[in-house]
mmCIF file of C-alpha atoms in Angstrom:
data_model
loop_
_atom_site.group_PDB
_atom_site.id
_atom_site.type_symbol
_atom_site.label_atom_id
_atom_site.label_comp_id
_atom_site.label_asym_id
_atom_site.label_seq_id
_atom_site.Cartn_x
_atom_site.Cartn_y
_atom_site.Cartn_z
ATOM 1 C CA UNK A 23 1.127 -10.765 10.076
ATOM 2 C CA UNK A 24 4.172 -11.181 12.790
ATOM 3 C CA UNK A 25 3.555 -7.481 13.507
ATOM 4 C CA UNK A 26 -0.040 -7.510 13.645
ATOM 5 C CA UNK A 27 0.269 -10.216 15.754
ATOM 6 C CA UNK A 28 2.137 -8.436 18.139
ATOM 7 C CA UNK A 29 -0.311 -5.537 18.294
ATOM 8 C CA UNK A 30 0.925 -2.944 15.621
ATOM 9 C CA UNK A 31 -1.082 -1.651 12.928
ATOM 10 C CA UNK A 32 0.241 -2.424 9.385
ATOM 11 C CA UNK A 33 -0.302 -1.043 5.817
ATOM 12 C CA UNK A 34 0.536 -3.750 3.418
ATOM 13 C CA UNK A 35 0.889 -3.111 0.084
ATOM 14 C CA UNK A 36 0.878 -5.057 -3.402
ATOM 15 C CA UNK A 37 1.606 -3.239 -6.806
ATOM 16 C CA UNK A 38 0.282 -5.984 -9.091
ATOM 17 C CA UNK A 39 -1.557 -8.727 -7.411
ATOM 18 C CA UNK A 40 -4.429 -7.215 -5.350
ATOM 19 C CA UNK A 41 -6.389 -10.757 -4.487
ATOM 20 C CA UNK A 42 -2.793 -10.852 -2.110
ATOM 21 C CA UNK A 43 -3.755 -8.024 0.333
ATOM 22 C CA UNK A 44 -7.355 -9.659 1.244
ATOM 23 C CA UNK A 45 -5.894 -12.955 1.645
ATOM 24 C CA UNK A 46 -3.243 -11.192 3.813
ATOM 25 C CA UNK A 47 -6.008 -9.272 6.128
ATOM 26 C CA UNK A 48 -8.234 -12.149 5.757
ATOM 27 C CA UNK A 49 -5.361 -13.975 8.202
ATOM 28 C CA UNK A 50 -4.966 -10.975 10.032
ATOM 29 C CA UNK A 51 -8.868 -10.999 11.500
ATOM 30 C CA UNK A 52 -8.600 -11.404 15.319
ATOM 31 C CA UNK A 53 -4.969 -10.041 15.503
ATOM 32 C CA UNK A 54 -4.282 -7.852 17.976
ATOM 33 C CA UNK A 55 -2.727 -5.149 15.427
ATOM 34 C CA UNK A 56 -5.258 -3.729 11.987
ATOM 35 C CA UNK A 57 -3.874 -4.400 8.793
ATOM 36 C CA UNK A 58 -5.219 -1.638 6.116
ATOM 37 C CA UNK A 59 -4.424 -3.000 2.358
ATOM 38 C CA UNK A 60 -3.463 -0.674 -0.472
ATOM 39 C CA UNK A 61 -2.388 -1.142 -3.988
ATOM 40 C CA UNK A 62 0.297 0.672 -4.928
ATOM 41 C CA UNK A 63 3.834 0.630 -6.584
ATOM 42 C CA UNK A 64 7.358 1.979 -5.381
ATOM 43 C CA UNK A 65 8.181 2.070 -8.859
ATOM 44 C CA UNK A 66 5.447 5.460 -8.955
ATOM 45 C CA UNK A 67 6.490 8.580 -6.425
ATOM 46 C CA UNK A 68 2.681 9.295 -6.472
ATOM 47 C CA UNK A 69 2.138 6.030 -4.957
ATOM 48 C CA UNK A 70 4.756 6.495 -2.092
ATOM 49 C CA UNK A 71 3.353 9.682 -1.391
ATOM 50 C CA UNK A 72 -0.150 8.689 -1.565
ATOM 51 C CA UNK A 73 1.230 5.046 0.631
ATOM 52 C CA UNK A 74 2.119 7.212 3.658
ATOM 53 C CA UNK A 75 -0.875 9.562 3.469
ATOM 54 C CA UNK A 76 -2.978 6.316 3.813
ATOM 55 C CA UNK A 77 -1.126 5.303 6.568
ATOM 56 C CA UNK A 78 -1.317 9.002 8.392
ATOM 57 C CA UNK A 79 -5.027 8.869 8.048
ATOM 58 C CA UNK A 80 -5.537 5.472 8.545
ATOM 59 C CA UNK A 81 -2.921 5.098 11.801
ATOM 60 C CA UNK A 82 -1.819 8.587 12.660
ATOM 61 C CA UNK A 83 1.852 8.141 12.414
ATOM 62 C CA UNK A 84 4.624 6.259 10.558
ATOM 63 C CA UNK A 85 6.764 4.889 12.761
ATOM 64 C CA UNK A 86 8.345 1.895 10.816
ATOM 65 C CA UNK A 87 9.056 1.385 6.886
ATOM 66 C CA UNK A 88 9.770 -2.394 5.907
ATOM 67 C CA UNK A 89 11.224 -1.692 2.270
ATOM 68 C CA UNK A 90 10.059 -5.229 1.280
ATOM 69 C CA UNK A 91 9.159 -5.145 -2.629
ATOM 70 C CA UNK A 92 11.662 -6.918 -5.062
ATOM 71 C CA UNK A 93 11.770 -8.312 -8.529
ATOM 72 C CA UNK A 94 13.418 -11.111 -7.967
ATOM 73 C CA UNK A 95 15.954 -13.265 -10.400
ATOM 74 C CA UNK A 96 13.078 -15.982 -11.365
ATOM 75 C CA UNK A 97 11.514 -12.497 -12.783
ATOM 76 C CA UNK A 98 14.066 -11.396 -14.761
ATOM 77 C CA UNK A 99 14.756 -15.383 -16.044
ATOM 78 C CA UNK A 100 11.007 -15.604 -17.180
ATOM 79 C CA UNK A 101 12.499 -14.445 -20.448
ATOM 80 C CA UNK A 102 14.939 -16.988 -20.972
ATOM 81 C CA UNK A 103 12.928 -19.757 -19.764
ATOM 82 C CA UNK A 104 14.122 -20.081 -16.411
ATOM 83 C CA UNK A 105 17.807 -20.259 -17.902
ATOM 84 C CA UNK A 106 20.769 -18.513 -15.835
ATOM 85 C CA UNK A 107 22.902 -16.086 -18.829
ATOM 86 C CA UNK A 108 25.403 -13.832 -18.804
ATOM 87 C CA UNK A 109 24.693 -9.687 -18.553
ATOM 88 C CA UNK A 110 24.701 -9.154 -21.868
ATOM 89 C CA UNK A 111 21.987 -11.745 -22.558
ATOM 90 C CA UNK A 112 19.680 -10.326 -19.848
ATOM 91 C CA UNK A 113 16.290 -8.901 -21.046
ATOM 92 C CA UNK A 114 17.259 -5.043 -20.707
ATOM 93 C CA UNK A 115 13.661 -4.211 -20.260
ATOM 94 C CA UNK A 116 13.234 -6.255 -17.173
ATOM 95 C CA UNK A 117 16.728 -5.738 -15.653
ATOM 96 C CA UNK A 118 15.828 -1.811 -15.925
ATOM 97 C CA UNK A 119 12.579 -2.750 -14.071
ATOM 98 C CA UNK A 120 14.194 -4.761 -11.171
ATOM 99 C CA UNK A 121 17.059 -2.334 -10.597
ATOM 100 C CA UNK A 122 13.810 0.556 -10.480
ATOM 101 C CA UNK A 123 11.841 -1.655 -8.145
ATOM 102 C CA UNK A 124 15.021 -2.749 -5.470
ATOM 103 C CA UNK A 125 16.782 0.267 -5.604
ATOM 104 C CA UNK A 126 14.659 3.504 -6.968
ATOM 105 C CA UNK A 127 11.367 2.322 -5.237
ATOM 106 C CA UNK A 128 13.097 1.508 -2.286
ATOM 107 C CA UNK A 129 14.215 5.088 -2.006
ATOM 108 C CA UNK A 130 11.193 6.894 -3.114
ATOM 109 C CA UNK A 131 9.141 4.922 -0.335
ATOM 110 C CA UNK A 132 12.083 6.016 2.168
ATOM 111 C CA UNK A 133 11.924 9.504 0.622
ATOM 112 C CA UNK A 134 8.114 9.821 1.201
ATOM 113 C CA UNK A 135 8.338 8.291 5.116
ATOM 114 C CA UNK A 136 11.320 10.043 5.699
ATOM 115 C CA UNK A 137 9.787 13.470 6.662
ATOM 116 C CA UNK A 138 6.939 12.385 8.517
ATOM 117 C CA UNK A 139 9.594 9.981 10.931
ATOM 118 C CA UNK A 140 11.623 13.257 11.478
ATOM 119 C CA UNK A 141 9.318 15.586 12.444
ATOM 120 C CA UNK A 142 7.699 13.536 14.814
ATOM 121 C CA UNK A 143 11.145 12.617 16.188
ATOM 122 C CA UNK A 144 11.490 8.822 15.940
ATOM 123 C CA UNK A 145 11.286 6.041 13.228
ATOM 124 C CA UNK A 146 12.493 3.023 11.747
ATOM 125 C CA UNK A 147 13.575 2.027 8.394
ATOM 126 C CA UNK A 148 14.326 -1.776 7.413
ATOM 127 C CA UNK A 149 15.372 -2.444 3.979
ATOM 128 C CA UNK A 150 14.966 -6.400 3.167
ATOM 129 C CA UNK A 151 18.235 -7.393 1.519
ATOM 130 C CA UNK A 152 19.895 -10.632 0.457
ATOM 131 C CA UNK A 153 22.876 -12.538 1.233
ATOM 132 C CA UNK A 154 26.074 -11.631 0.126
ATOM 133 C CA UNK A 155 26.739 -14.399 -1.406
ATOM 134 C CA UNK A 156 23.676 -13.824 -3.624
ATOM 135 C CA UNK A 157 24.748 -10.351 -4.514
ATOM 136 C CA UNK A 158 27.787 -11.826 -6.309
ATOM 137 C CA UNK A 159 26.464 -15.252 -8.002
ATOM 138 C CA UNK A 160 27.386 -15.517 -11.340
ATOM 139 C CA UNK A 161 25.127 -14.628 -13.873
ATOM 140 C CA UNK A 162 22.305 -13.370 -10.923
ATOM 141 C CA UNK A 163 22.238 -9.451 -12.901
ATOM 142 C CA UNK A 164 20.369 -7.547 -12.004
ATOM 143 C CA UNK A 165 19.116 -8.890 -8.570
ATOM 144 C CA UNK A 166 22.886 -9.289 -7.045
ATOM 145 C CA UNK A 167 23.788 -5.984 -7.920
ATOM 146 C CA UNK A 168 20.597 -4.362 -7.284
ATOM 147 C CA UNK A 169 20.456 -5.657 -3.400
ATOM 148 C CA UNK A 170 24.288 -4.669 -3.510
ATOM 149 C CA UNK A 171 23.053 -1.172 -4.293
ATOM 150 C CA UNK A 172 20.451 -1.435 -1.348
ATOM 151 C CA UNK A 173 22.893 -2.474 1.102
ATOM 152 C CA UNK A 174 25.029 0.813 0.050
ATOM 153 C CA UNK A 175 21.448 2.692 0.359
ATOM 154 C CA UNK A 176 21.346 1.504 4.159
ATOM 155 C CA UNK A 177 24.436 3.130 5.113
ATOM 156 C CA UNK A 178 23.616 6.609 3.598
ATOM 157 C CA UNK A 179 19.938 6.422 4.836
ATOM 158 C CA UNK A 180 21.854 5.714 8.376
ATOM 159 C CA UNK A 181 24.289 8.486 8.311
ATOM 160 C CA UNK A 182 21.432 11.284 6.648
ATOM 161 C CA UNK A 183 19.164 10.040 9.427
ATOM 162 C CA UNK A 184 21.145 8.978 12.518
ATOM 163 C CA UNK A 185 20.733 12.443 14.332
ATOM 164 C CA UNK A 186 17.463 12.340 14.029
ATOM 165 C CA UNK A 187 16.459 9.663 16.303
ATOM 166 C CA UNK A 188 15.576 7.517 12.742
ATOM 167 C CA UNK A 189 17.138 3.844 13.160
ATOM 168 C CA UNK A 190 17.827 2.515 9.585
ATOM 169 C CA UNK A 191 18.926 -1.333 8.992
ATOM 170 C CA UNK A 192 19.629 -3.671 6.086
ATOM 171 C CA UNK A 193 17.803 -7.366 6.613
ATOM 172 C CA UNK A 194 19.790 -10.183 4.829
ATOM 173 C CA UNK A 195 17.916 -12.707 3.839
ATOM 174 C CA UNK A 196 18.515 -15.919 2.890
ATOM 175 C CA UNK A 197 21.007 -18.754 4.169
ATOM 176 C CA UNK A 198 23.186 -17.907 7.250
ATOM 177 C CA UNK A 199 26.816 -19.402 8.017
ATOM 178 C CA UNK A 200 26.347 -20.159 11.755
ATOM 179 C CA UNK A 201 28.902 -21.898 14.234
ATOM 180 C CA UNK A 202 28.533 -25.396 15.362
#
């Protein structure tokens, strides 16, 4: 909404909860930027694909990628009833699933915007982290080392793209340390 607000045009997605997206453009009427919902999943290279040909026709260009979708550690602790355990005790099935969503998605959607950004010569790519504090909480697996894995992912993504007029960042968020 910050973006449309400021006059850009935005393609937000949701994998699961579609009701999300309308209420999203619903608050977006009378913005100076468009906001175009799709459904889709980072989890599924088809969708990443199919996410940036939307935006293409939709927009014309990709010029920024907000690498925003998580599973976060209330996910994961659904199975123990909301109960902090160690590794081991983790639900393997869901701590697979949040280490595909934060990390694999997260580089499939780059993957799929990647091309487009470079061959029209300018892009940005902002992957929405955590603090590093978070990433290494006891008994926070997967989600610490997942967005520890991300953080890594912004450096490589920097390097492979830093020639090519592609800006890539990490956004920590969450609690800041400031000076008094």
């Amino acid at each position: 909404l910050a973006l449309a607000e400021r006059g850009a045009n935005v393609v937000d997605t949701a994998a699961r909860d579609a009701s999300s997206l309308d209420e999203t453009c619903a608050l977006a009427s009378g913005l100076a930027g468009r906001i175009a919902p799709l459904q889709a999943d980072i989890r599924n290279p088809e969708d990443c694909d199919r996410t940036v040909a939307f935006a293409l026709s939709e927009f014309g260009a990709v010029h920024a990628l907000v690498n925003n979708a998580a599973r976060g550690i209330s996910y994961v602790r659904e199975s123990t009833g909301g109960e902090a355990v160690p590794f081991w005790e983790t639900d393997r099935a869901r701590w697979a699933e949040t280490m595909t969503t934060n990390v694999i998605g997260t580089f499939q959607m780059s993957a799929a915007a990647g091309p487009h950004m470079v061959g029209q010569g300018f892009g940005r790519i902002i992957n929405v982290s955590t603090s590093d504090r978070s990433m290494i909480r006891e008994m926070n697996s997967p989600y610490g080392p997942s967005k520890a894995a991300l953080e890594a992912s912004v450096r490589y993504l920097a390097v492979d793209l830093g020639n090519k007029a592609i800006r890539v960042n990490g956004l920590s968020a969450g609690p800041m340390k400031t000076l008094a």
